[in-house]
């Protein structure tokens, strides 16, 4: 994969974006989601509102800022590691998605502290839970696409993508803290594998 050169401009953009995300999470932790405005986030990040909207469409988007990059990494893993056409082998498709989740975990966008804030906000807000579910559905759709490209039957790919989403949502519900999230994801995948036995 060819990466463009890391220009000063690109670094400045990344830094500005990261500063906005960090400021937003600080404010959400202090005041909850509903009580924080875009203006307050921009002020804490020491940027103008225009700069905020250059990176994010609204304050909800900040919470799921790097979801796309995470899914890109998972899809790339699936395409790289599928050593044979998957066909209708649901077990193999799920194993591949489980491995992709583990392999990309060290590069997860959110720090444990930010993850803890997100979990709390999701418990508090129905609107945020709806938005979160939408991001998970988009992720399931993308993962199904990668599995199809890796030679899985469409029904197998779609079911595996949604099963992976179910594992994540189960972990999100059961994990006491973000550090336990990976364990619960693995347990959920493990339970799915017992279905075939």
Coordinates of N, CA, C and O in Angstrom, one line a residue:
X1 N 0.8 -1.2 0.0 CA 0.0 0.0 0.0 C 0.9 1.2 0.0 O 1.8 1.4 0.8
X2 N 0.6 2.2 -0.9 CA 1.5 3.3 -1.0 C 0.9 4.5 -0.1 O -0.2 4.8 -0.2
X3 N 1.8 5.0 0.7 CA 1.4 6.0 1.6 C 2.0 7.4 1.1 O 3.1 7.4 0.7
X4 N 1.2 8.4 1.1 CA 1.7 9.7 0.7 C 2.7 10.2 1.7 O 2.7 9.8 2.8
X5 N 3.6 11.1 1.2 CA 4.7 11.6 2.1 C 4.0 12.3 3.3 O 3.0 13.0 3.1
X6 N 4.6 12.2 4.4 CA 4.1 12.9 5.7 C 4.5 14.3 5.7 O 5.6 14.7 6.2
X7 N 3.7 15.2 5.1 CA 4.1 16.6 5.0 C 3.8 17.3 6.3 O 3.1 16.8 7.1
X8 N 4.4 18.5 6.4 CA 4.1 19.3 7.6 C 2.6 19.6 7.7 O 2.1 19.6 8.8
X9 N 2.0 19.9 6.5 CA 0.6 20.2 6.5 C -0.2 19.1 7.0 O -1.1 19.2 7.8
X10 N 0.1 17.8 6.6 CA -0.6 16.6 7.0 C -0.4 16.4 8.5 O -1.4 16.1 9.2
X11 N 0.8 16.7 9.0 CA 1.0 16.5 10.5 C 0.2 17.6 11.3 O -0.3 17.2 12.3
X12 N 0.2 18.8 10.8 CA -0.6 19.8 11.5 C -2.1 19.5 11.5 O -2.7 19.7 12.5
X13 N -2.6 18.9 10.4 CA -4.0 18.6 10.3 C -4.3 17.5 11.4 O -5.3 17.5 12.1
X14 N -3.4 16.5 11.4 CA -3.6 15.4 12.4 C -3.6 15.9 13.8 O -4.3 15.5 14.6
X15 N -2.6 16.8 14.1 CA -2.5 17.3 15.4 C -3.7 18.1 15.8 O -4.3 18.0 16.9
X16 N -4.2 19.0 14.9 CA -5.5 19.8 15.1 C -6.6 18.8 15.4 O -7.4 19.0 16.4
X17 N -6.8 17.8 14.6 CA -7.9 16.8 14.8 C -7.8 16.1 16.1 O -8.8 16.0 16.8
X18 N -6.6 15.7 16.5 CA -6.4 15.0 17.7 C -6.7 15.9 18.9 O -7.2 15.5 19.9
X19 N -6.3 17.2 18.8 CA -6.6 18.2 19.8 C -8.1 18.3 20.0 O -8.5 18.4 21.2
X20 N -8.8 18.4 18.9 CA -10.3 18.5 19.0 C -10.9 17.3 19.7 O -11.7 17.4 20.6
X21 N -10.4 16.1 19.3 CA -11.0 14.9 19.9 C -10.7 14.9 21.4 O -11.5 14.6 22.2
X22 N -9.4 15.2 21.8 CA -9.0 15.2 23.2 C -9.9 16.2 24.0 O -10.4 15.9 25.1
X23 N -10.0 17.4 23.5 CA -10.8 18.4 24.2 C -12.3 18.0 24.3 O -12.9 18.2 25.4
X24 N -12.8 17.4 23.3 CA -14.2 16.9 23.3 C -14.4 15.9 24.4 O -15.3 16.0 25.2
X25 N -13.5 14.9 24.5 CA -13.6 13.8 25.5 C -13.4 14.4 26.9 O -14.1 13.9 27.8
X26 N -12.5 15.3 27.1 CA -12.4 16.0 28.4 C -13.7 16.6 28.8 O -14.2 16.4 29.9
X27 N -14.3 17.4 27.9 CA -15.6 18.0 28.2 C -16.7 17.1 28.5 O -17.5 17.2 29.4
X28 N -16.8 16.0 27.6 CA -17.8 15.0 27.8 C -17.7 14.3 29.2 O -18.7 14.0 29.8
X29 N -16.4 14.1 29.5 CA -16.2 13.4 30.8 C -16.6 14.3 32.0 O -17.2 13.8 33.0
X30 N -16.4 15.6 31.8 CA -16.7 16.6 32.9 C -18.2 16.9 33.0 O -18.8 17.0 34.0
X31 N -18.9 17.0 31.8 CA -20.2 17.6 31.8 C -21.3 16.7 31.2 O -22.5 17.1 31.1
X32 N -20.9 15.5 30.7 CA -21.9 14.7 29.9 C -22.0 15.2 28.5 O -21.4 16.2 28.1
X33 N -22.6 14.4 27.7 CA -22.7 14.7 26.2 C -23.6 15.9 25.9 O -23.2 16.8 25.2
X34 N -24.8 15.9 26.4 CA -25.8 16.9 26.0 C -25.4 18.3 26.5 O -25.9 19.2 25.8
X35 N -24.6 18.4 27.5 CA -24.3 19.7 28.0 C -23.1 20.4 27.4 O -22.7 21.5 27.8
X36 N -22.5 19.7 26.4 CA -21.3 20.2 25.8 C -21.7 20.7 24.4 O -22.3 20.0 23.6
X37 N -21.3 21.9 24.0 CA -21.6 22.5 22.7 C -20.3 22.4 21.8 O -19.2 22.3 22.3
X38 N -20.5 22.5 20.5 CA -19.4 22.6 19.6 C -18.5 23.8 19.9 O -17.3 23.7 19.9
X39 N -19.2 24.9 20.3 CA -18.4 26.1 20.6 C -17.5 25.9 21.8 O -16.3 26.3 21.8
X40 N -18.0 25.1 22.8 CA -17.2 24.8 24.0 C -16.0 23.9 23.6 O -14.9 24.1 24.1
X41 N -16.2 22.9 22.7 CA -15.1 22.0 22.3 C -14.1 22.8 21.5 O -12.9 22.7 21.8
X42 N -14.5 23.7 20.6 CA -13.6 24.5 19.9 C -12.8 25.4 20.8 O -11.5 25.5 20.6
X43 N -13.4 26.0 21.8 CA -12.7 26.9 22.7 C -11.7 26.1 23.5 O -10.5 26.5 23.7
X44 N -12.1 24.9 24.0 CA -11.1 24.1 24.8 C -9.9 23.7 23.9 O -8.8 23.6 24.4
X45 N -10.2 23.4 22.7 CA -9.1 22.9 21.7 C -8.3 24.1 21.2 O -7.4 23.9 20.5
X46 N -8.8 25.3 21.5 CA -8.2 26.6 21.0 C -8.2 26.6 19.5 O -7.1 26.9 18.9
X47 N -9.3 26.3 18.9 CA -9.5 26.4 17.5 C -10.8 27.1 17.2 O -11.7 27.2 18.1
X48 N -11.1 27.6 16.0 CA -12.3 28.2 15.7 C -13.4 27.2 15.4 O -13.0 26.0 15.1
X49 N -14.6 27.6 15.4 CA -15.7 26.7 15.0 C -15.5 26.2 13.6 O -15.8 25.0 13.3
X50 N -15.1 27.0 12.7 CA -14.8 26.7 11.3 C -13.8 25.5 11.2 O -14.0 24.6 10.4
X51 N -12.8 25.6 12.0 CA -11.8 24.5 12.1 C -12.4 23.2 12.6 O -12.2 22.1 12.0
X52 N -13.3 23.3 13.6 CA -14.0 22.1 14.1 C -14.7 21.4 12.9 O -14.6 20.2 12.7
X53 N -15.5 22.3 12.2 CA -16.4 21.7 11.1 C -15.6 21.2 9.9 O -16.1 20.5 9.1
X54 N -14.3 21.6 9.9 CA -13.4 21.1 8.8 C -13.2 19.6 9.0 O -13.0 18.9 8.1
X55 N -13.2 19.2 10.3 CA -12.9 17.8 10.6 C -14.1 17.0 10.9 O -14.1 15.8 10.7
X56 N -15.1 17.6 11.5 CA -16.3 16.8 12.0 C -17.6 17.5 11.6 O -17.7 18.8 11.7
X57 N -18.6 16.7 11.3 CA -19.9 17.3 10.9 C -20.7 17.7 12.2 O -21.5 18.7 12.1
X58 N -20.5 17.0 13.3 CA -21.2 17.4 14.5 C -20.4 16.8 15.7 O -19.4 16.1 15.5
X59 N -20.9 17.1 16.9 CA -20.1 16.6 18.1 C -20.2 15.1 18.3 O -19.3 14.4 18.8
X60 N -21.3 14.5 17.7 CA -21.4 13.0 17.8 C -20.3 12.3 17.0 O -19.7 11.3 17.4
X61 N -20.0 13.0 15.9 CA -19.0 12.4 15.0 C -17.6 12.3 15.7 O -16.8 11.4 15.3
X62 N -17.3 13.2 16.6 CA -16.1 13.2 17.3 C -15.9 11.9 18.1 O -14.8 11.3 18.1
X63 N -17.0 11.4 18.6 CA -16.9 10.1 19.4 C -16.5 8.9 18.6 O -15.9 8.0 19.1
X64 N -16.9 9.0 17.3 CA -16.6 7.8 16.4 C -15.6 8.2 15.4 O -15.6 7.7 14.2
X65 N -14.7 9.1 15.7 CA -13.8 9.8 14.8 C -13.0 8.8 13.9 O -12.9 9.0 12.7
X66 N -12.4 7.8 14.5 CA -11.5 7.0 13.8 C -12.0 5.6 13.5 O -11.2 4.7 13.2
X67 N -13.3 5.5 13.6 CA -13.9 4.2 13.3 C -13.6 3.7 11.9 O -13.3 2.5 11.7
X68 N -13.6 4.6 10.9 CA -13.4 4.2 9.5 C -12.0 3.6 9.4 O -11.8 2.6 8.7
X69 N -11.0 4.2 10.0 CA -9.6 3.8 9.9 C -9.4 2.4 10.5 O -8.7 1.5 10.0
X70 N -10.2 2.1 11.6 CA -10.1 0.8 12.3 C -10.7 -0.3 11.3 O -10.1 -1.3 11.2
X71 N -11.8 0.0 10.7 CA -12.5 -0.9 9.8 C -11.6 -1.2 8.6 O -11.4 -2.3 8.1
X72 N -10.9 -0.1 8.1 CA -10.0 -0.3 7.0 C -8.9 -1.3 7.3 O -8.6 -2.1 6.5
X73 N -8.4 -1.2 8.5 CA -7.3 -2.1 9.0 C -7.8 -3.5 9.0 O -7.2 -4.5 8.6
X74 N -9.1 -3.7 9.6 CA -9.6 -5.0 9.7 C -9.9 -5.6 8.3 O -9.6 -6.8 8.1
X75 N -10.4 -4.8 7.4 CA -10.7 -5.3 6.0 C -9.4 -5.7 5.3 O -9.3 -6.8 4.7
X76 N -8.3 -4.9 5.5 CA -7.0 -5.2 4.9 C -6.5 -6.5 5.5 O -5.9 -7.3 4.7
X77 N -6.7 -6.7 6.8 CA -6.2 -8.0 7.4 C -6.9 -9.2 6.8 O -6.3 -10.2 6.4
X78 N -8.3 -9.0 6.6 CA -9.1 -10.1 6.1 C -8.6 -10.5 4.7 O -8.3 -11.7 4.3
X79 N -8.3 -9.5 3.8 CA -7.9 -9.7 2.5 C -6.5 -10.3 2.4 O -6.2 -11.1 1.5
X80 N -5.7 -9.8 3.4 CA -4.3 -10.3 3.4 C -4.1 -11.7 3.9 O -3.3 -12.5 3.4
X81 N -5.0 -12.1 4.8 CA -4.8 -13.4 5.5 C -5.7 -14.5 4.9 O -5.5 -15.7 5.3
X82 N -6.7 -14.2 4.1 CA -7.5 -15.3 3.6 C -6.7 -16.1 2.6 O -6.4 -15.6 1.5
X83 N -6.3 -17.3 3.0 CA -5.4 -18.1 2.2 C -6.1 -19.0 1.2 O -5.5 -19.7 0.4
X84 N -7.4 -19.0 1.2 CA -8.2 -19.8 0.3 C -9.6 -19.1 0.2 O -10.0 -18.4 1.1
X85 N -10.4 -19.4 -0.9 CA -11.7 -18.8 -1.0 C -12.5 -19.4 0.2 O -12.5 -20.6 0.4
X86 N -13.3 -18.6 0.9 CA -14.0 -19.0 2.1 C -15.3 -19.8 1.8 O -15.7 -20.6 2.6
X87 N -15.9 -19.5 0.6 CA -17.1 -20.2 0.3 C -18.2 -20.1 1.3 O -18.4 -19.0 1.8
X88 N -18.7 -21.2 1.8 CA -19.8 -21.1 2.8 C -19.3 -21.5 4.2 O -20.2 -21.8 5.0
X89 N -18.0 -21.4 4.4 CA -17.5 -21.8 5.7 C -17.6 -20.7 6.7 O -16.7 -19.8 6.8
X90 N -18.7 -20.6 7.4 CA -19.0 -19.6 8.4 C -17.9 -19.6 9.5 O -17.5 -18.5 10.0
X91 N -17.5 -20.8 10.0 CA -16.5 -20.9 11.0 C -15.2 -20.2 10.6 O -14.6 -19.4 11.4
X92 N -14.8 -20.4 9.4 CA -13.5 -19.8 8.9 C -13.7 -18.3 8.8 O -12.8 -17.5 9.1
X93 N -14.8 -17.9 8.3 CA -15.1 -16.4 8.2 C -15.1 -15.7 9.6 O -14.4 -14.7 9.7
X94 N -15.7 -16.4 10.5 CA -15.7 -15.8 11.9 C -14.3 -15.8 12.5 O -13.9 -14.8 13.2
X95 N -13.6 -16.9 12.3 CA -12.2 -16.9 12.8 C -11.4 -15.8 12.2 O -10.6 -15.1 12.9
X96 N -11.5 -15.6 10.9 CA -10.8 -14.5 10.3 C -11.1 -13.1 10.9 O -10.2 -12.3 11.1
X97 N -12.4 -12.9 11.1 CA -12.8 -11.6 11.7 C -12.3 -11.5 13.2 O -11.9 -10.4 13.6
X98 N -12.4 -12.6 13.9 CA -11.9 -12.5 15.3 C -10.4 -12.2 15.3 O -9.9 -11.4 16.0
X99 N -9.6 -12.8 14.4 CA -8.2 -12.6 14.3 C -7.9 -11.1 13.8 O -7.0 -10.5 14.3
X100 N -8.8 -10.6 12.9 CA -8.6 -9.2 12.5 C -8.8 -8.3 13.6 O -8.1 -7.3 13.8
X101 N -9.8 -8.6 14.5 CA -10.1 -7.7 15.6 C -8.9 -7.7 16.6 O -8.5 -6.6 17.1
X102 N -8.3 -8.9 16.8 CA -7.2 -9.0 17.7 C -6.0 -8.2 17.1 O -5.3 -7.5 17.8
X103 N -5.7 -8.4 15.8 CA -4.6 -7.9 15.2 C -4.6 -6.3 15.1 O -3.6 -5.7 15.2
X104 N -5.8 -5.8 15.0 CA -5.9 -4.3 14.9 C -6.2 -3.7 16.2 O -6.1 -2.4 16.3
X105 N -6.4 -4.5 17.3 CA -6.6 -3.9 18.6 C -5.5 -2.9 19.1 O -5.8 -1.9 19.7
X106 N -4.2 -3.3 18.9 CA -3.2 -2.4 19.4 C -3.3 -1.0 18.8 O -2.7 0.0 19.3
X107 N -3.9 -0.9 17.6 CA -4.0 0.4 16.9 C -5.3 1.0 17.1 O -5.7 2.0 16.4
X108 N -6.1 0.5 18.1 CA -7.4 1.1 18.3 C -7.3 2.6 18.5 O -6.4 3.1 19.2
X109 N -8.3 3.3 17.9 CA -8.2 4.8 17.9 C -8.3 5.4 19.3 O -7.7 6.3 19.7
X110 N -9.2 4.8 20.1 CA -9.5 5.4 21.4 C -8.6 4.8 22.5 O -8.4 3.7 22.6
X111 N -8.1 5.8 23.3 CA -7.3 5.3 24.5 C -8.3 4.7 25.5 O -9.5 4.9 25.4
X112 N -7.7 3.9 26.4 CA -8.6 3.4 27.4 C -9.5 4.4 28.2 O -10.6 4.2 28.5
X113 N -8.9 5.6 28.4 CA -9.6 6.6 29.1 C -10.8 7.1 28.3 O -11.9 7.3 28.8
X114 N -10.5 7.3 27.0 CA -11.6 7.8 26.1 C -12.6 6.7 25.9 O -13.8 7.0 25.8
X115 N -12.2 5.4 25.9 CA -13.2 4.3 25.8 C -14.1 4.3 27.0 O -15.3 4.1 26.8
X116 N -13.5 4.6 28.1 CA -14.4 4.6 29.4 C -15.4 5.7 29.3 O -16.6 5.5 29.7
X117 N -15.0 6.8 28.8 CA -16.0 7.9 28.6 C -17.1 7.5 27.6 O -18.3 7.8 27.9
X118 N -16.7 7.0 26.5 CA -17.6 6.6 25.5 C -18.6 5.6 26.1 O -19.9 5.7 25.8
X119 N -18.2 4.6 26.8 CA -19.1 3.6 27.4 C -20.1 4.2 28.3 O -21.3 3.9 28.2
X120 N -19.6 5.2 29.1 CA -20.5 5.9 30.0 C -21.5 6.7 29.3 O -22.7 6.7 29.6
X121 N -21.1 7.4 28.2 CA -22.0 8.2 27.4 C -23.0 7.4 26.7 O -24.2 7.7 26.6
X122 N -22.6 6.2 26.2 CA -23.6 5.3 25.5 C -24.6 4.8 26.5 O -25.8 4.6 26.1
X123 N -24.2 4.6 27.8 CA -25.2 4.1 28.8 C -26.2 5.2 29.1 O -27.4 5.0 29.4
X124 N -25.8 6.5 29.0 CA -26.6 7.6 29.4 C -27.5 8.1 28.3 O -28.5 8.8 28.5
X125 N -27.1 7.9 27.0 CA -27.9 8.6 25.9 C -28.4 7.6 24.9 O -27.6 6.9 24.2
X126 N -29.7 7.7 24.7 CA -30.4 6.8 23.6 C -29.9 7.3 22.3 O -29.6 6.5 21.4
X127 N -29.8 8.6 22.0 CA -29.4 9.1 20.7 C -28.0 8.6 20.4 O -27.7 8.2 19.2
X128 N -27.1 8.6 21.3 CA -25.7 8.2 21.1 C -25.7 6.7 20.8 O -25.0 6.2 19.9
X129 N -26.5 5.9 21.5 CA -26.6 4.5 21.3 C -27.1 4.2 19.9 O -26.6 3.3 19.2
X130 N -28.0 5.0 19.4 CA -28.5 4.8 18.0 C -27.4 5.1 17.0 O -27.2 4.4 16.0
X131 N -26.7 6.2 17.2 CA -25.6 6.5 16.3 C -24.5 5.4 16.4 O -23.9 5.1 15.4
X132 N -24.2 4.9 17.6 CA -23.2 3.9 17.7 C -23.6 2.6 17.0 O -22.8 2.0 16.3
X133 N -24.9 2.3 17.1 CA -25.4 1.1 16.4 C -25.3 1.3 14.9 O -25.0 0.3 14.1
X134 N -25.5 2.5 14.4 CA -25.3 2.8 13.0 C -23.9 2.6 12.5 O -23.6 2.0 11.5
X135 N -22.9 3.0 13.4 CA -21.5 2.8 13.0 C -21.2 1.3 13.0 O -20.4 0.9 12.2
X136 N -21.8 0.6 13.9 CA -21.5 -0.9 14.0 C -22.1 -1.6 12.7 O -21.5 -2.5 12.2
X137 N -23.3 -1.1 12.3 CA -23.9 -1.7 11.1 C -23.0 -1.4 9.9 O -22.8 -2.3 9.0
X138 N -22.5 -0.2 9.8 CA -21.6 0.2 8.7 C -20.4 -0.7 8.7 O -19.9 -1.1 7.7
X139 N -19.9 -0.9 9.9 CA -18.7 -1.8 10.0 C -19.0 -3.2 9.6 O -18.2 -3.8 8.8
X140 N -20.2 -3.8 10.0 CA -20.6 -5.1 9.6 C -20.7 -5.2 8.1 O -20.3 -6.2 7.5
X141 N -21.2 -4.2 7.5 CA -21.4 -4.1 6.0 C -20.0 -4.1 5.3 O -19.8 -4.9 4.4
X142 N -19.1 -3.3 5.8 CA -17.7 -3.3 5.3 C -17.0 -4.6 5.4 O -16.3 -5.1 4.5
X143 N -17.1 -5.2 6.6 CA -16.5 -6.5 6.8 C -17.1 -7.6 6.0 O -16.3 -8.4 5.4
X144 N -18.4 -7.6 5.8 CA -19.0 -8.5 4.9 C -18.5 -8.3 3.4 O -18.2 -9.3 2.7
X145 N -18.3 -7.1 3.0 CA -17.7 -6.8 1.7 C -16.3 -7.4 1.6 O -15.9 -8.0 0.5
X146 N -15.5 -7.3 2.6 CA -14.1 -7.8 2.6 C -14.2 -9.3 2.5 O -13.4 -10.0 1.8
X147 N -15.1 -10.0 3.3 CA -15.2 -11.4 3.2 C -15.6 -11.9 1.9 O -15.1 -12.9 1.4
X148 N -16.6 -11.2 1.3 CA -17.0 -11.5 -0.1 C -15.8 -11.5 -1.1 O -15.7 -12.4 -1.9
X149 N -15.1 -10.4 -0.9 CA -13.9 -10.2 -1.8 C -12.9 -11.4 -1.5 O -12.1 -11.8 -2.4
X150 N -12.9 -11.9 -0.3 CA -12.0 -13.0 0.0 C -12.6 -14.4 -0.4 O -12.1 -15.4 0.1
X151 N -13.7 -14.3 -1.1 CA -14.2 -15.6 -1.7 C -15.3 -16.2 -0.8 O -15.7 -17.4 -1.1
X152 N -15.9 -15.5 0.1 CA -17.0 -16.0 0.9 C -18.3 -15.9 0.2 O -18.5 -14.9 -0.6
X153 N -19.2 -16.8 0.3 CA -20.6 -16.7 -0.2 C -21.2 -15.5 0.4 O -20.9 -15.2 1.6
X154 N -22.1 -14.8 -0.3 CA -22.6 -13.5 0.2 C -23.4 -13.7 1.6 O -23.2 -13.0 2.5
X155 N -24.2 -14.8 1.6 CA -24.9 -15.0 2.9 C -24.0 -15.3 4.1 O -24.2 -14.9 5.2
X156 N -22.9 -16.0 3.8 CA -21.9 -16.3 4.8 C -21.3 -15.1 5.3 O -21.1 -14.8 6.5
X157 N -20.9 -14.2 4.3 CA -20.2 -13.0 4.6 C -21.0 -12.0 5.4 O -20.6 -11.4 6.4
X158 N -22.3 -11.9 5.0 CA -23.2 -11.0 5.7 C -23.5 -11.5 7.1 O -23.4 -10.7 8.1
X159 N -23.7 -12.8 7.3 CA -24.0 -13.3 8.6 C -22.7 -13.2 9.5 O -22.8 -12.8 10.7
X160 N -21.6 -13.4 9.0 CA -20.3 -13.3 9.8 C -20.1 -11.9 10.2 O -19.7 -11.6 11.3
X161 N -20.3 -10.9 9.3 CA -20.2 -9.5 9.6 C -21.1 -9.1 10.7 O -20.7 -8.4 11.7
X162 N -22.3 -9.5 10.7 CA -23.3 -9.2 11.7 C -23.0 -9.9 13.0 O -23.3 -9.4 14.1
X163 N -22.5 -11.2 12.9 CA -22.1 -11.9 14.1 C -21.0 -11.2 14.8 O -21.0 -11.1 16.1
X164 N -20.0 -10.7 14.1 CA -18.9 -9.9 14.7 C -19.4 -8.7 15.4 O -19.0 -8.3 16.5
X165 N -20.4 -8.0 14.8 CA -21.0 -6.9 15.4 C -21.7 -7.3 16.7 O -21.6 -6.6 17.7
X166 N -22.4 -8.4 16.7 CA -23.1 -8.9 17.9 C -22.1 -9.2 19.0 O -22.3 -8.9 20.2
X167 N -20.9 -9.7 18.7 CA -19.9 -10.0 19.7 C -19.4 -8.7 20.3 O -19.2 -8.6 21.5
X168 N -19.2 -7.6 19.5 CA -18.8 -6.3 20.0 C -19.9 -5.7 20.9 O -19.5 -5.2 22.0
X169 N -21.1 -5.8 20.5 CA -22.2 -5.2 21.3 C -22.4 -5.9 22.6 O -22.6 -5.3 23.6
X170 N -22.2 -7.2 22.5 CA -22.3 -8.0 23.8 C -21.2 -7.6 24.7 O -21.4 -7.4 25.9
X171 N -20.0 -7.5 24.2 CA -18.8 -7.0 25.1 C -19.1 -5.6 25.6 O -18.8 -5.4 26.8
X172 N -19.6 -4.8 24.8 CA -19.8 -3.4 25.2 C -20.8 -3.4 26.4 O -20.7 -2.6 27.4
X173 N -21.8 -4.3 26.3 CA -22.8 -4.4 27.4 C -22.3 -5.0 28.7 O -22.7 -4.5 29.8
X174 N -21.4 -6.0 28.5 CA -21.0 -6.7 29.7 C -19.7 -6.2 30.4 O -19.5 -6.5 31.6
X175 N -18.9 -5.6 29.6 CA -17.6 -5.2 30.2 C -17.8 -4.1 31.2 O -18.4 -3.1 31.0
X176 N -17.2 -4.3 32.4 CA -17.2 -3.4 33.5 C -16.4 -2.1 33.1 O -16.7 -1.0 33.6
X177 N -15.3 -2.3 32.4 CA -14.4 -1.2 32.0 C -13.8 -1.6 30.7 O -13.8 -2.7 30.3
X178 N -13.2 -0.6 30.0 CA -12.7 -0.8 28.7 C -11.6 -1.8 28.6 O -11.4 -2.5 27.6
X179 N -10.9 -2.0 29.7 CA -9.8 -3.0 29.7 C -10.3 -4.4 29.6 O -9.6 -5.3 29.2
X180 N -11.6 -4.6 30.0 CA -12.2 -6.0 30.0 C -12.9 -6.2 28.6 O -13.3 -7.3 28.4
X181 N -13.0 -5.2 27.8 CA -13.8 -5.3 26.6 C -13.2 -6.4 25.7 O -13.9 -7.3 25.2
X182 N -11.8 -6.4 25.4 CA -11.3 -7.5 24.6 C -11.6 -8.9 25.1 O -11.9 -9.8 24.3
X183 N -11.6 -9.1 26.4 CA -11.9 -10.4 27.0 C -13.3 -10.8 26.6 O -13.6 -12.0 26.3
X184 N -14.2 -9.9 26.8 CA -15.6 -10.2 26.5 C -15.9 -10.4 25.0 O -16.7 -11.3 24.7
X185 N -15.2 -9.7 24.2 CA -15.3 -10.0 22.7 C -14.8 -11.4 22.4 O -15.5 -12.1 21.7
X186 N -13.7 -11.8 23.0 CA -13.2 -13.1 22.7 C -14.1 -14.2 23.2 O -14.3 -15.2 22.6
X187 N -14.7 -13.9 24.4 CA -15.7 -14.9 25.0 C -16.9 -15.1 24.1 O -17.4 -16.2 23.9
X188 N -17.3 -13.9 23.6 CA -18.5 -14.0 22.7 C -18.2 -14.8 21.4 O -19.0 -15.6 21.0
X189 N -17.1 -14.5 20.8 CA -16.6 -15.3 19.6 C -16.5 -16.8 20.0 O -17.0 -17.7 19.2
X190 N -16.0 -17.1 21.2 CA -15.9 -18.5 21.6 C -17.2 -19.2 21.7 O -17.4 -20.3 21.3
X191 N -18.2 -18.4 22.2 CA -19.5 -19.0 22.4 C -20.1 -19.3 21.0 O -20.8 -20.3 20.8
X192 N -19.9 -18.4 20.0 CA -20.4 -18.7 18.7 C -19.8 -20.0 18.1 O -20.5 -20.8 17.4
X193 N -18.5 -20.2 18.4 CA -17.8 -21.4 17.9 C -18.4 -22.7 18.4 O -18.3 -23.7 17.8
X194 N -19.0 -22.6 19.6 CA -19.5 -23.8 20.2 C -20.8 -24.2 19.5 O -21.3 -25.4 19.7
X195 N -21.4 -23.3 18.7 CA -22.7 -23.6 18.1 C -22.5 -24.8 17.1 O -23.4 -25.6 16.9
X196 N -21.4 -24.9 16.5 CA -21.2 -25.9 15.4 C -20.9 -27.3 16.0 O -20.8 -28.3 15.3
X197 N -20.6 -27.3 17.4 CA -20.2 -28.6 18.0 C -21.4 -29.4 18.5 O -22.4 -28.9 18.8

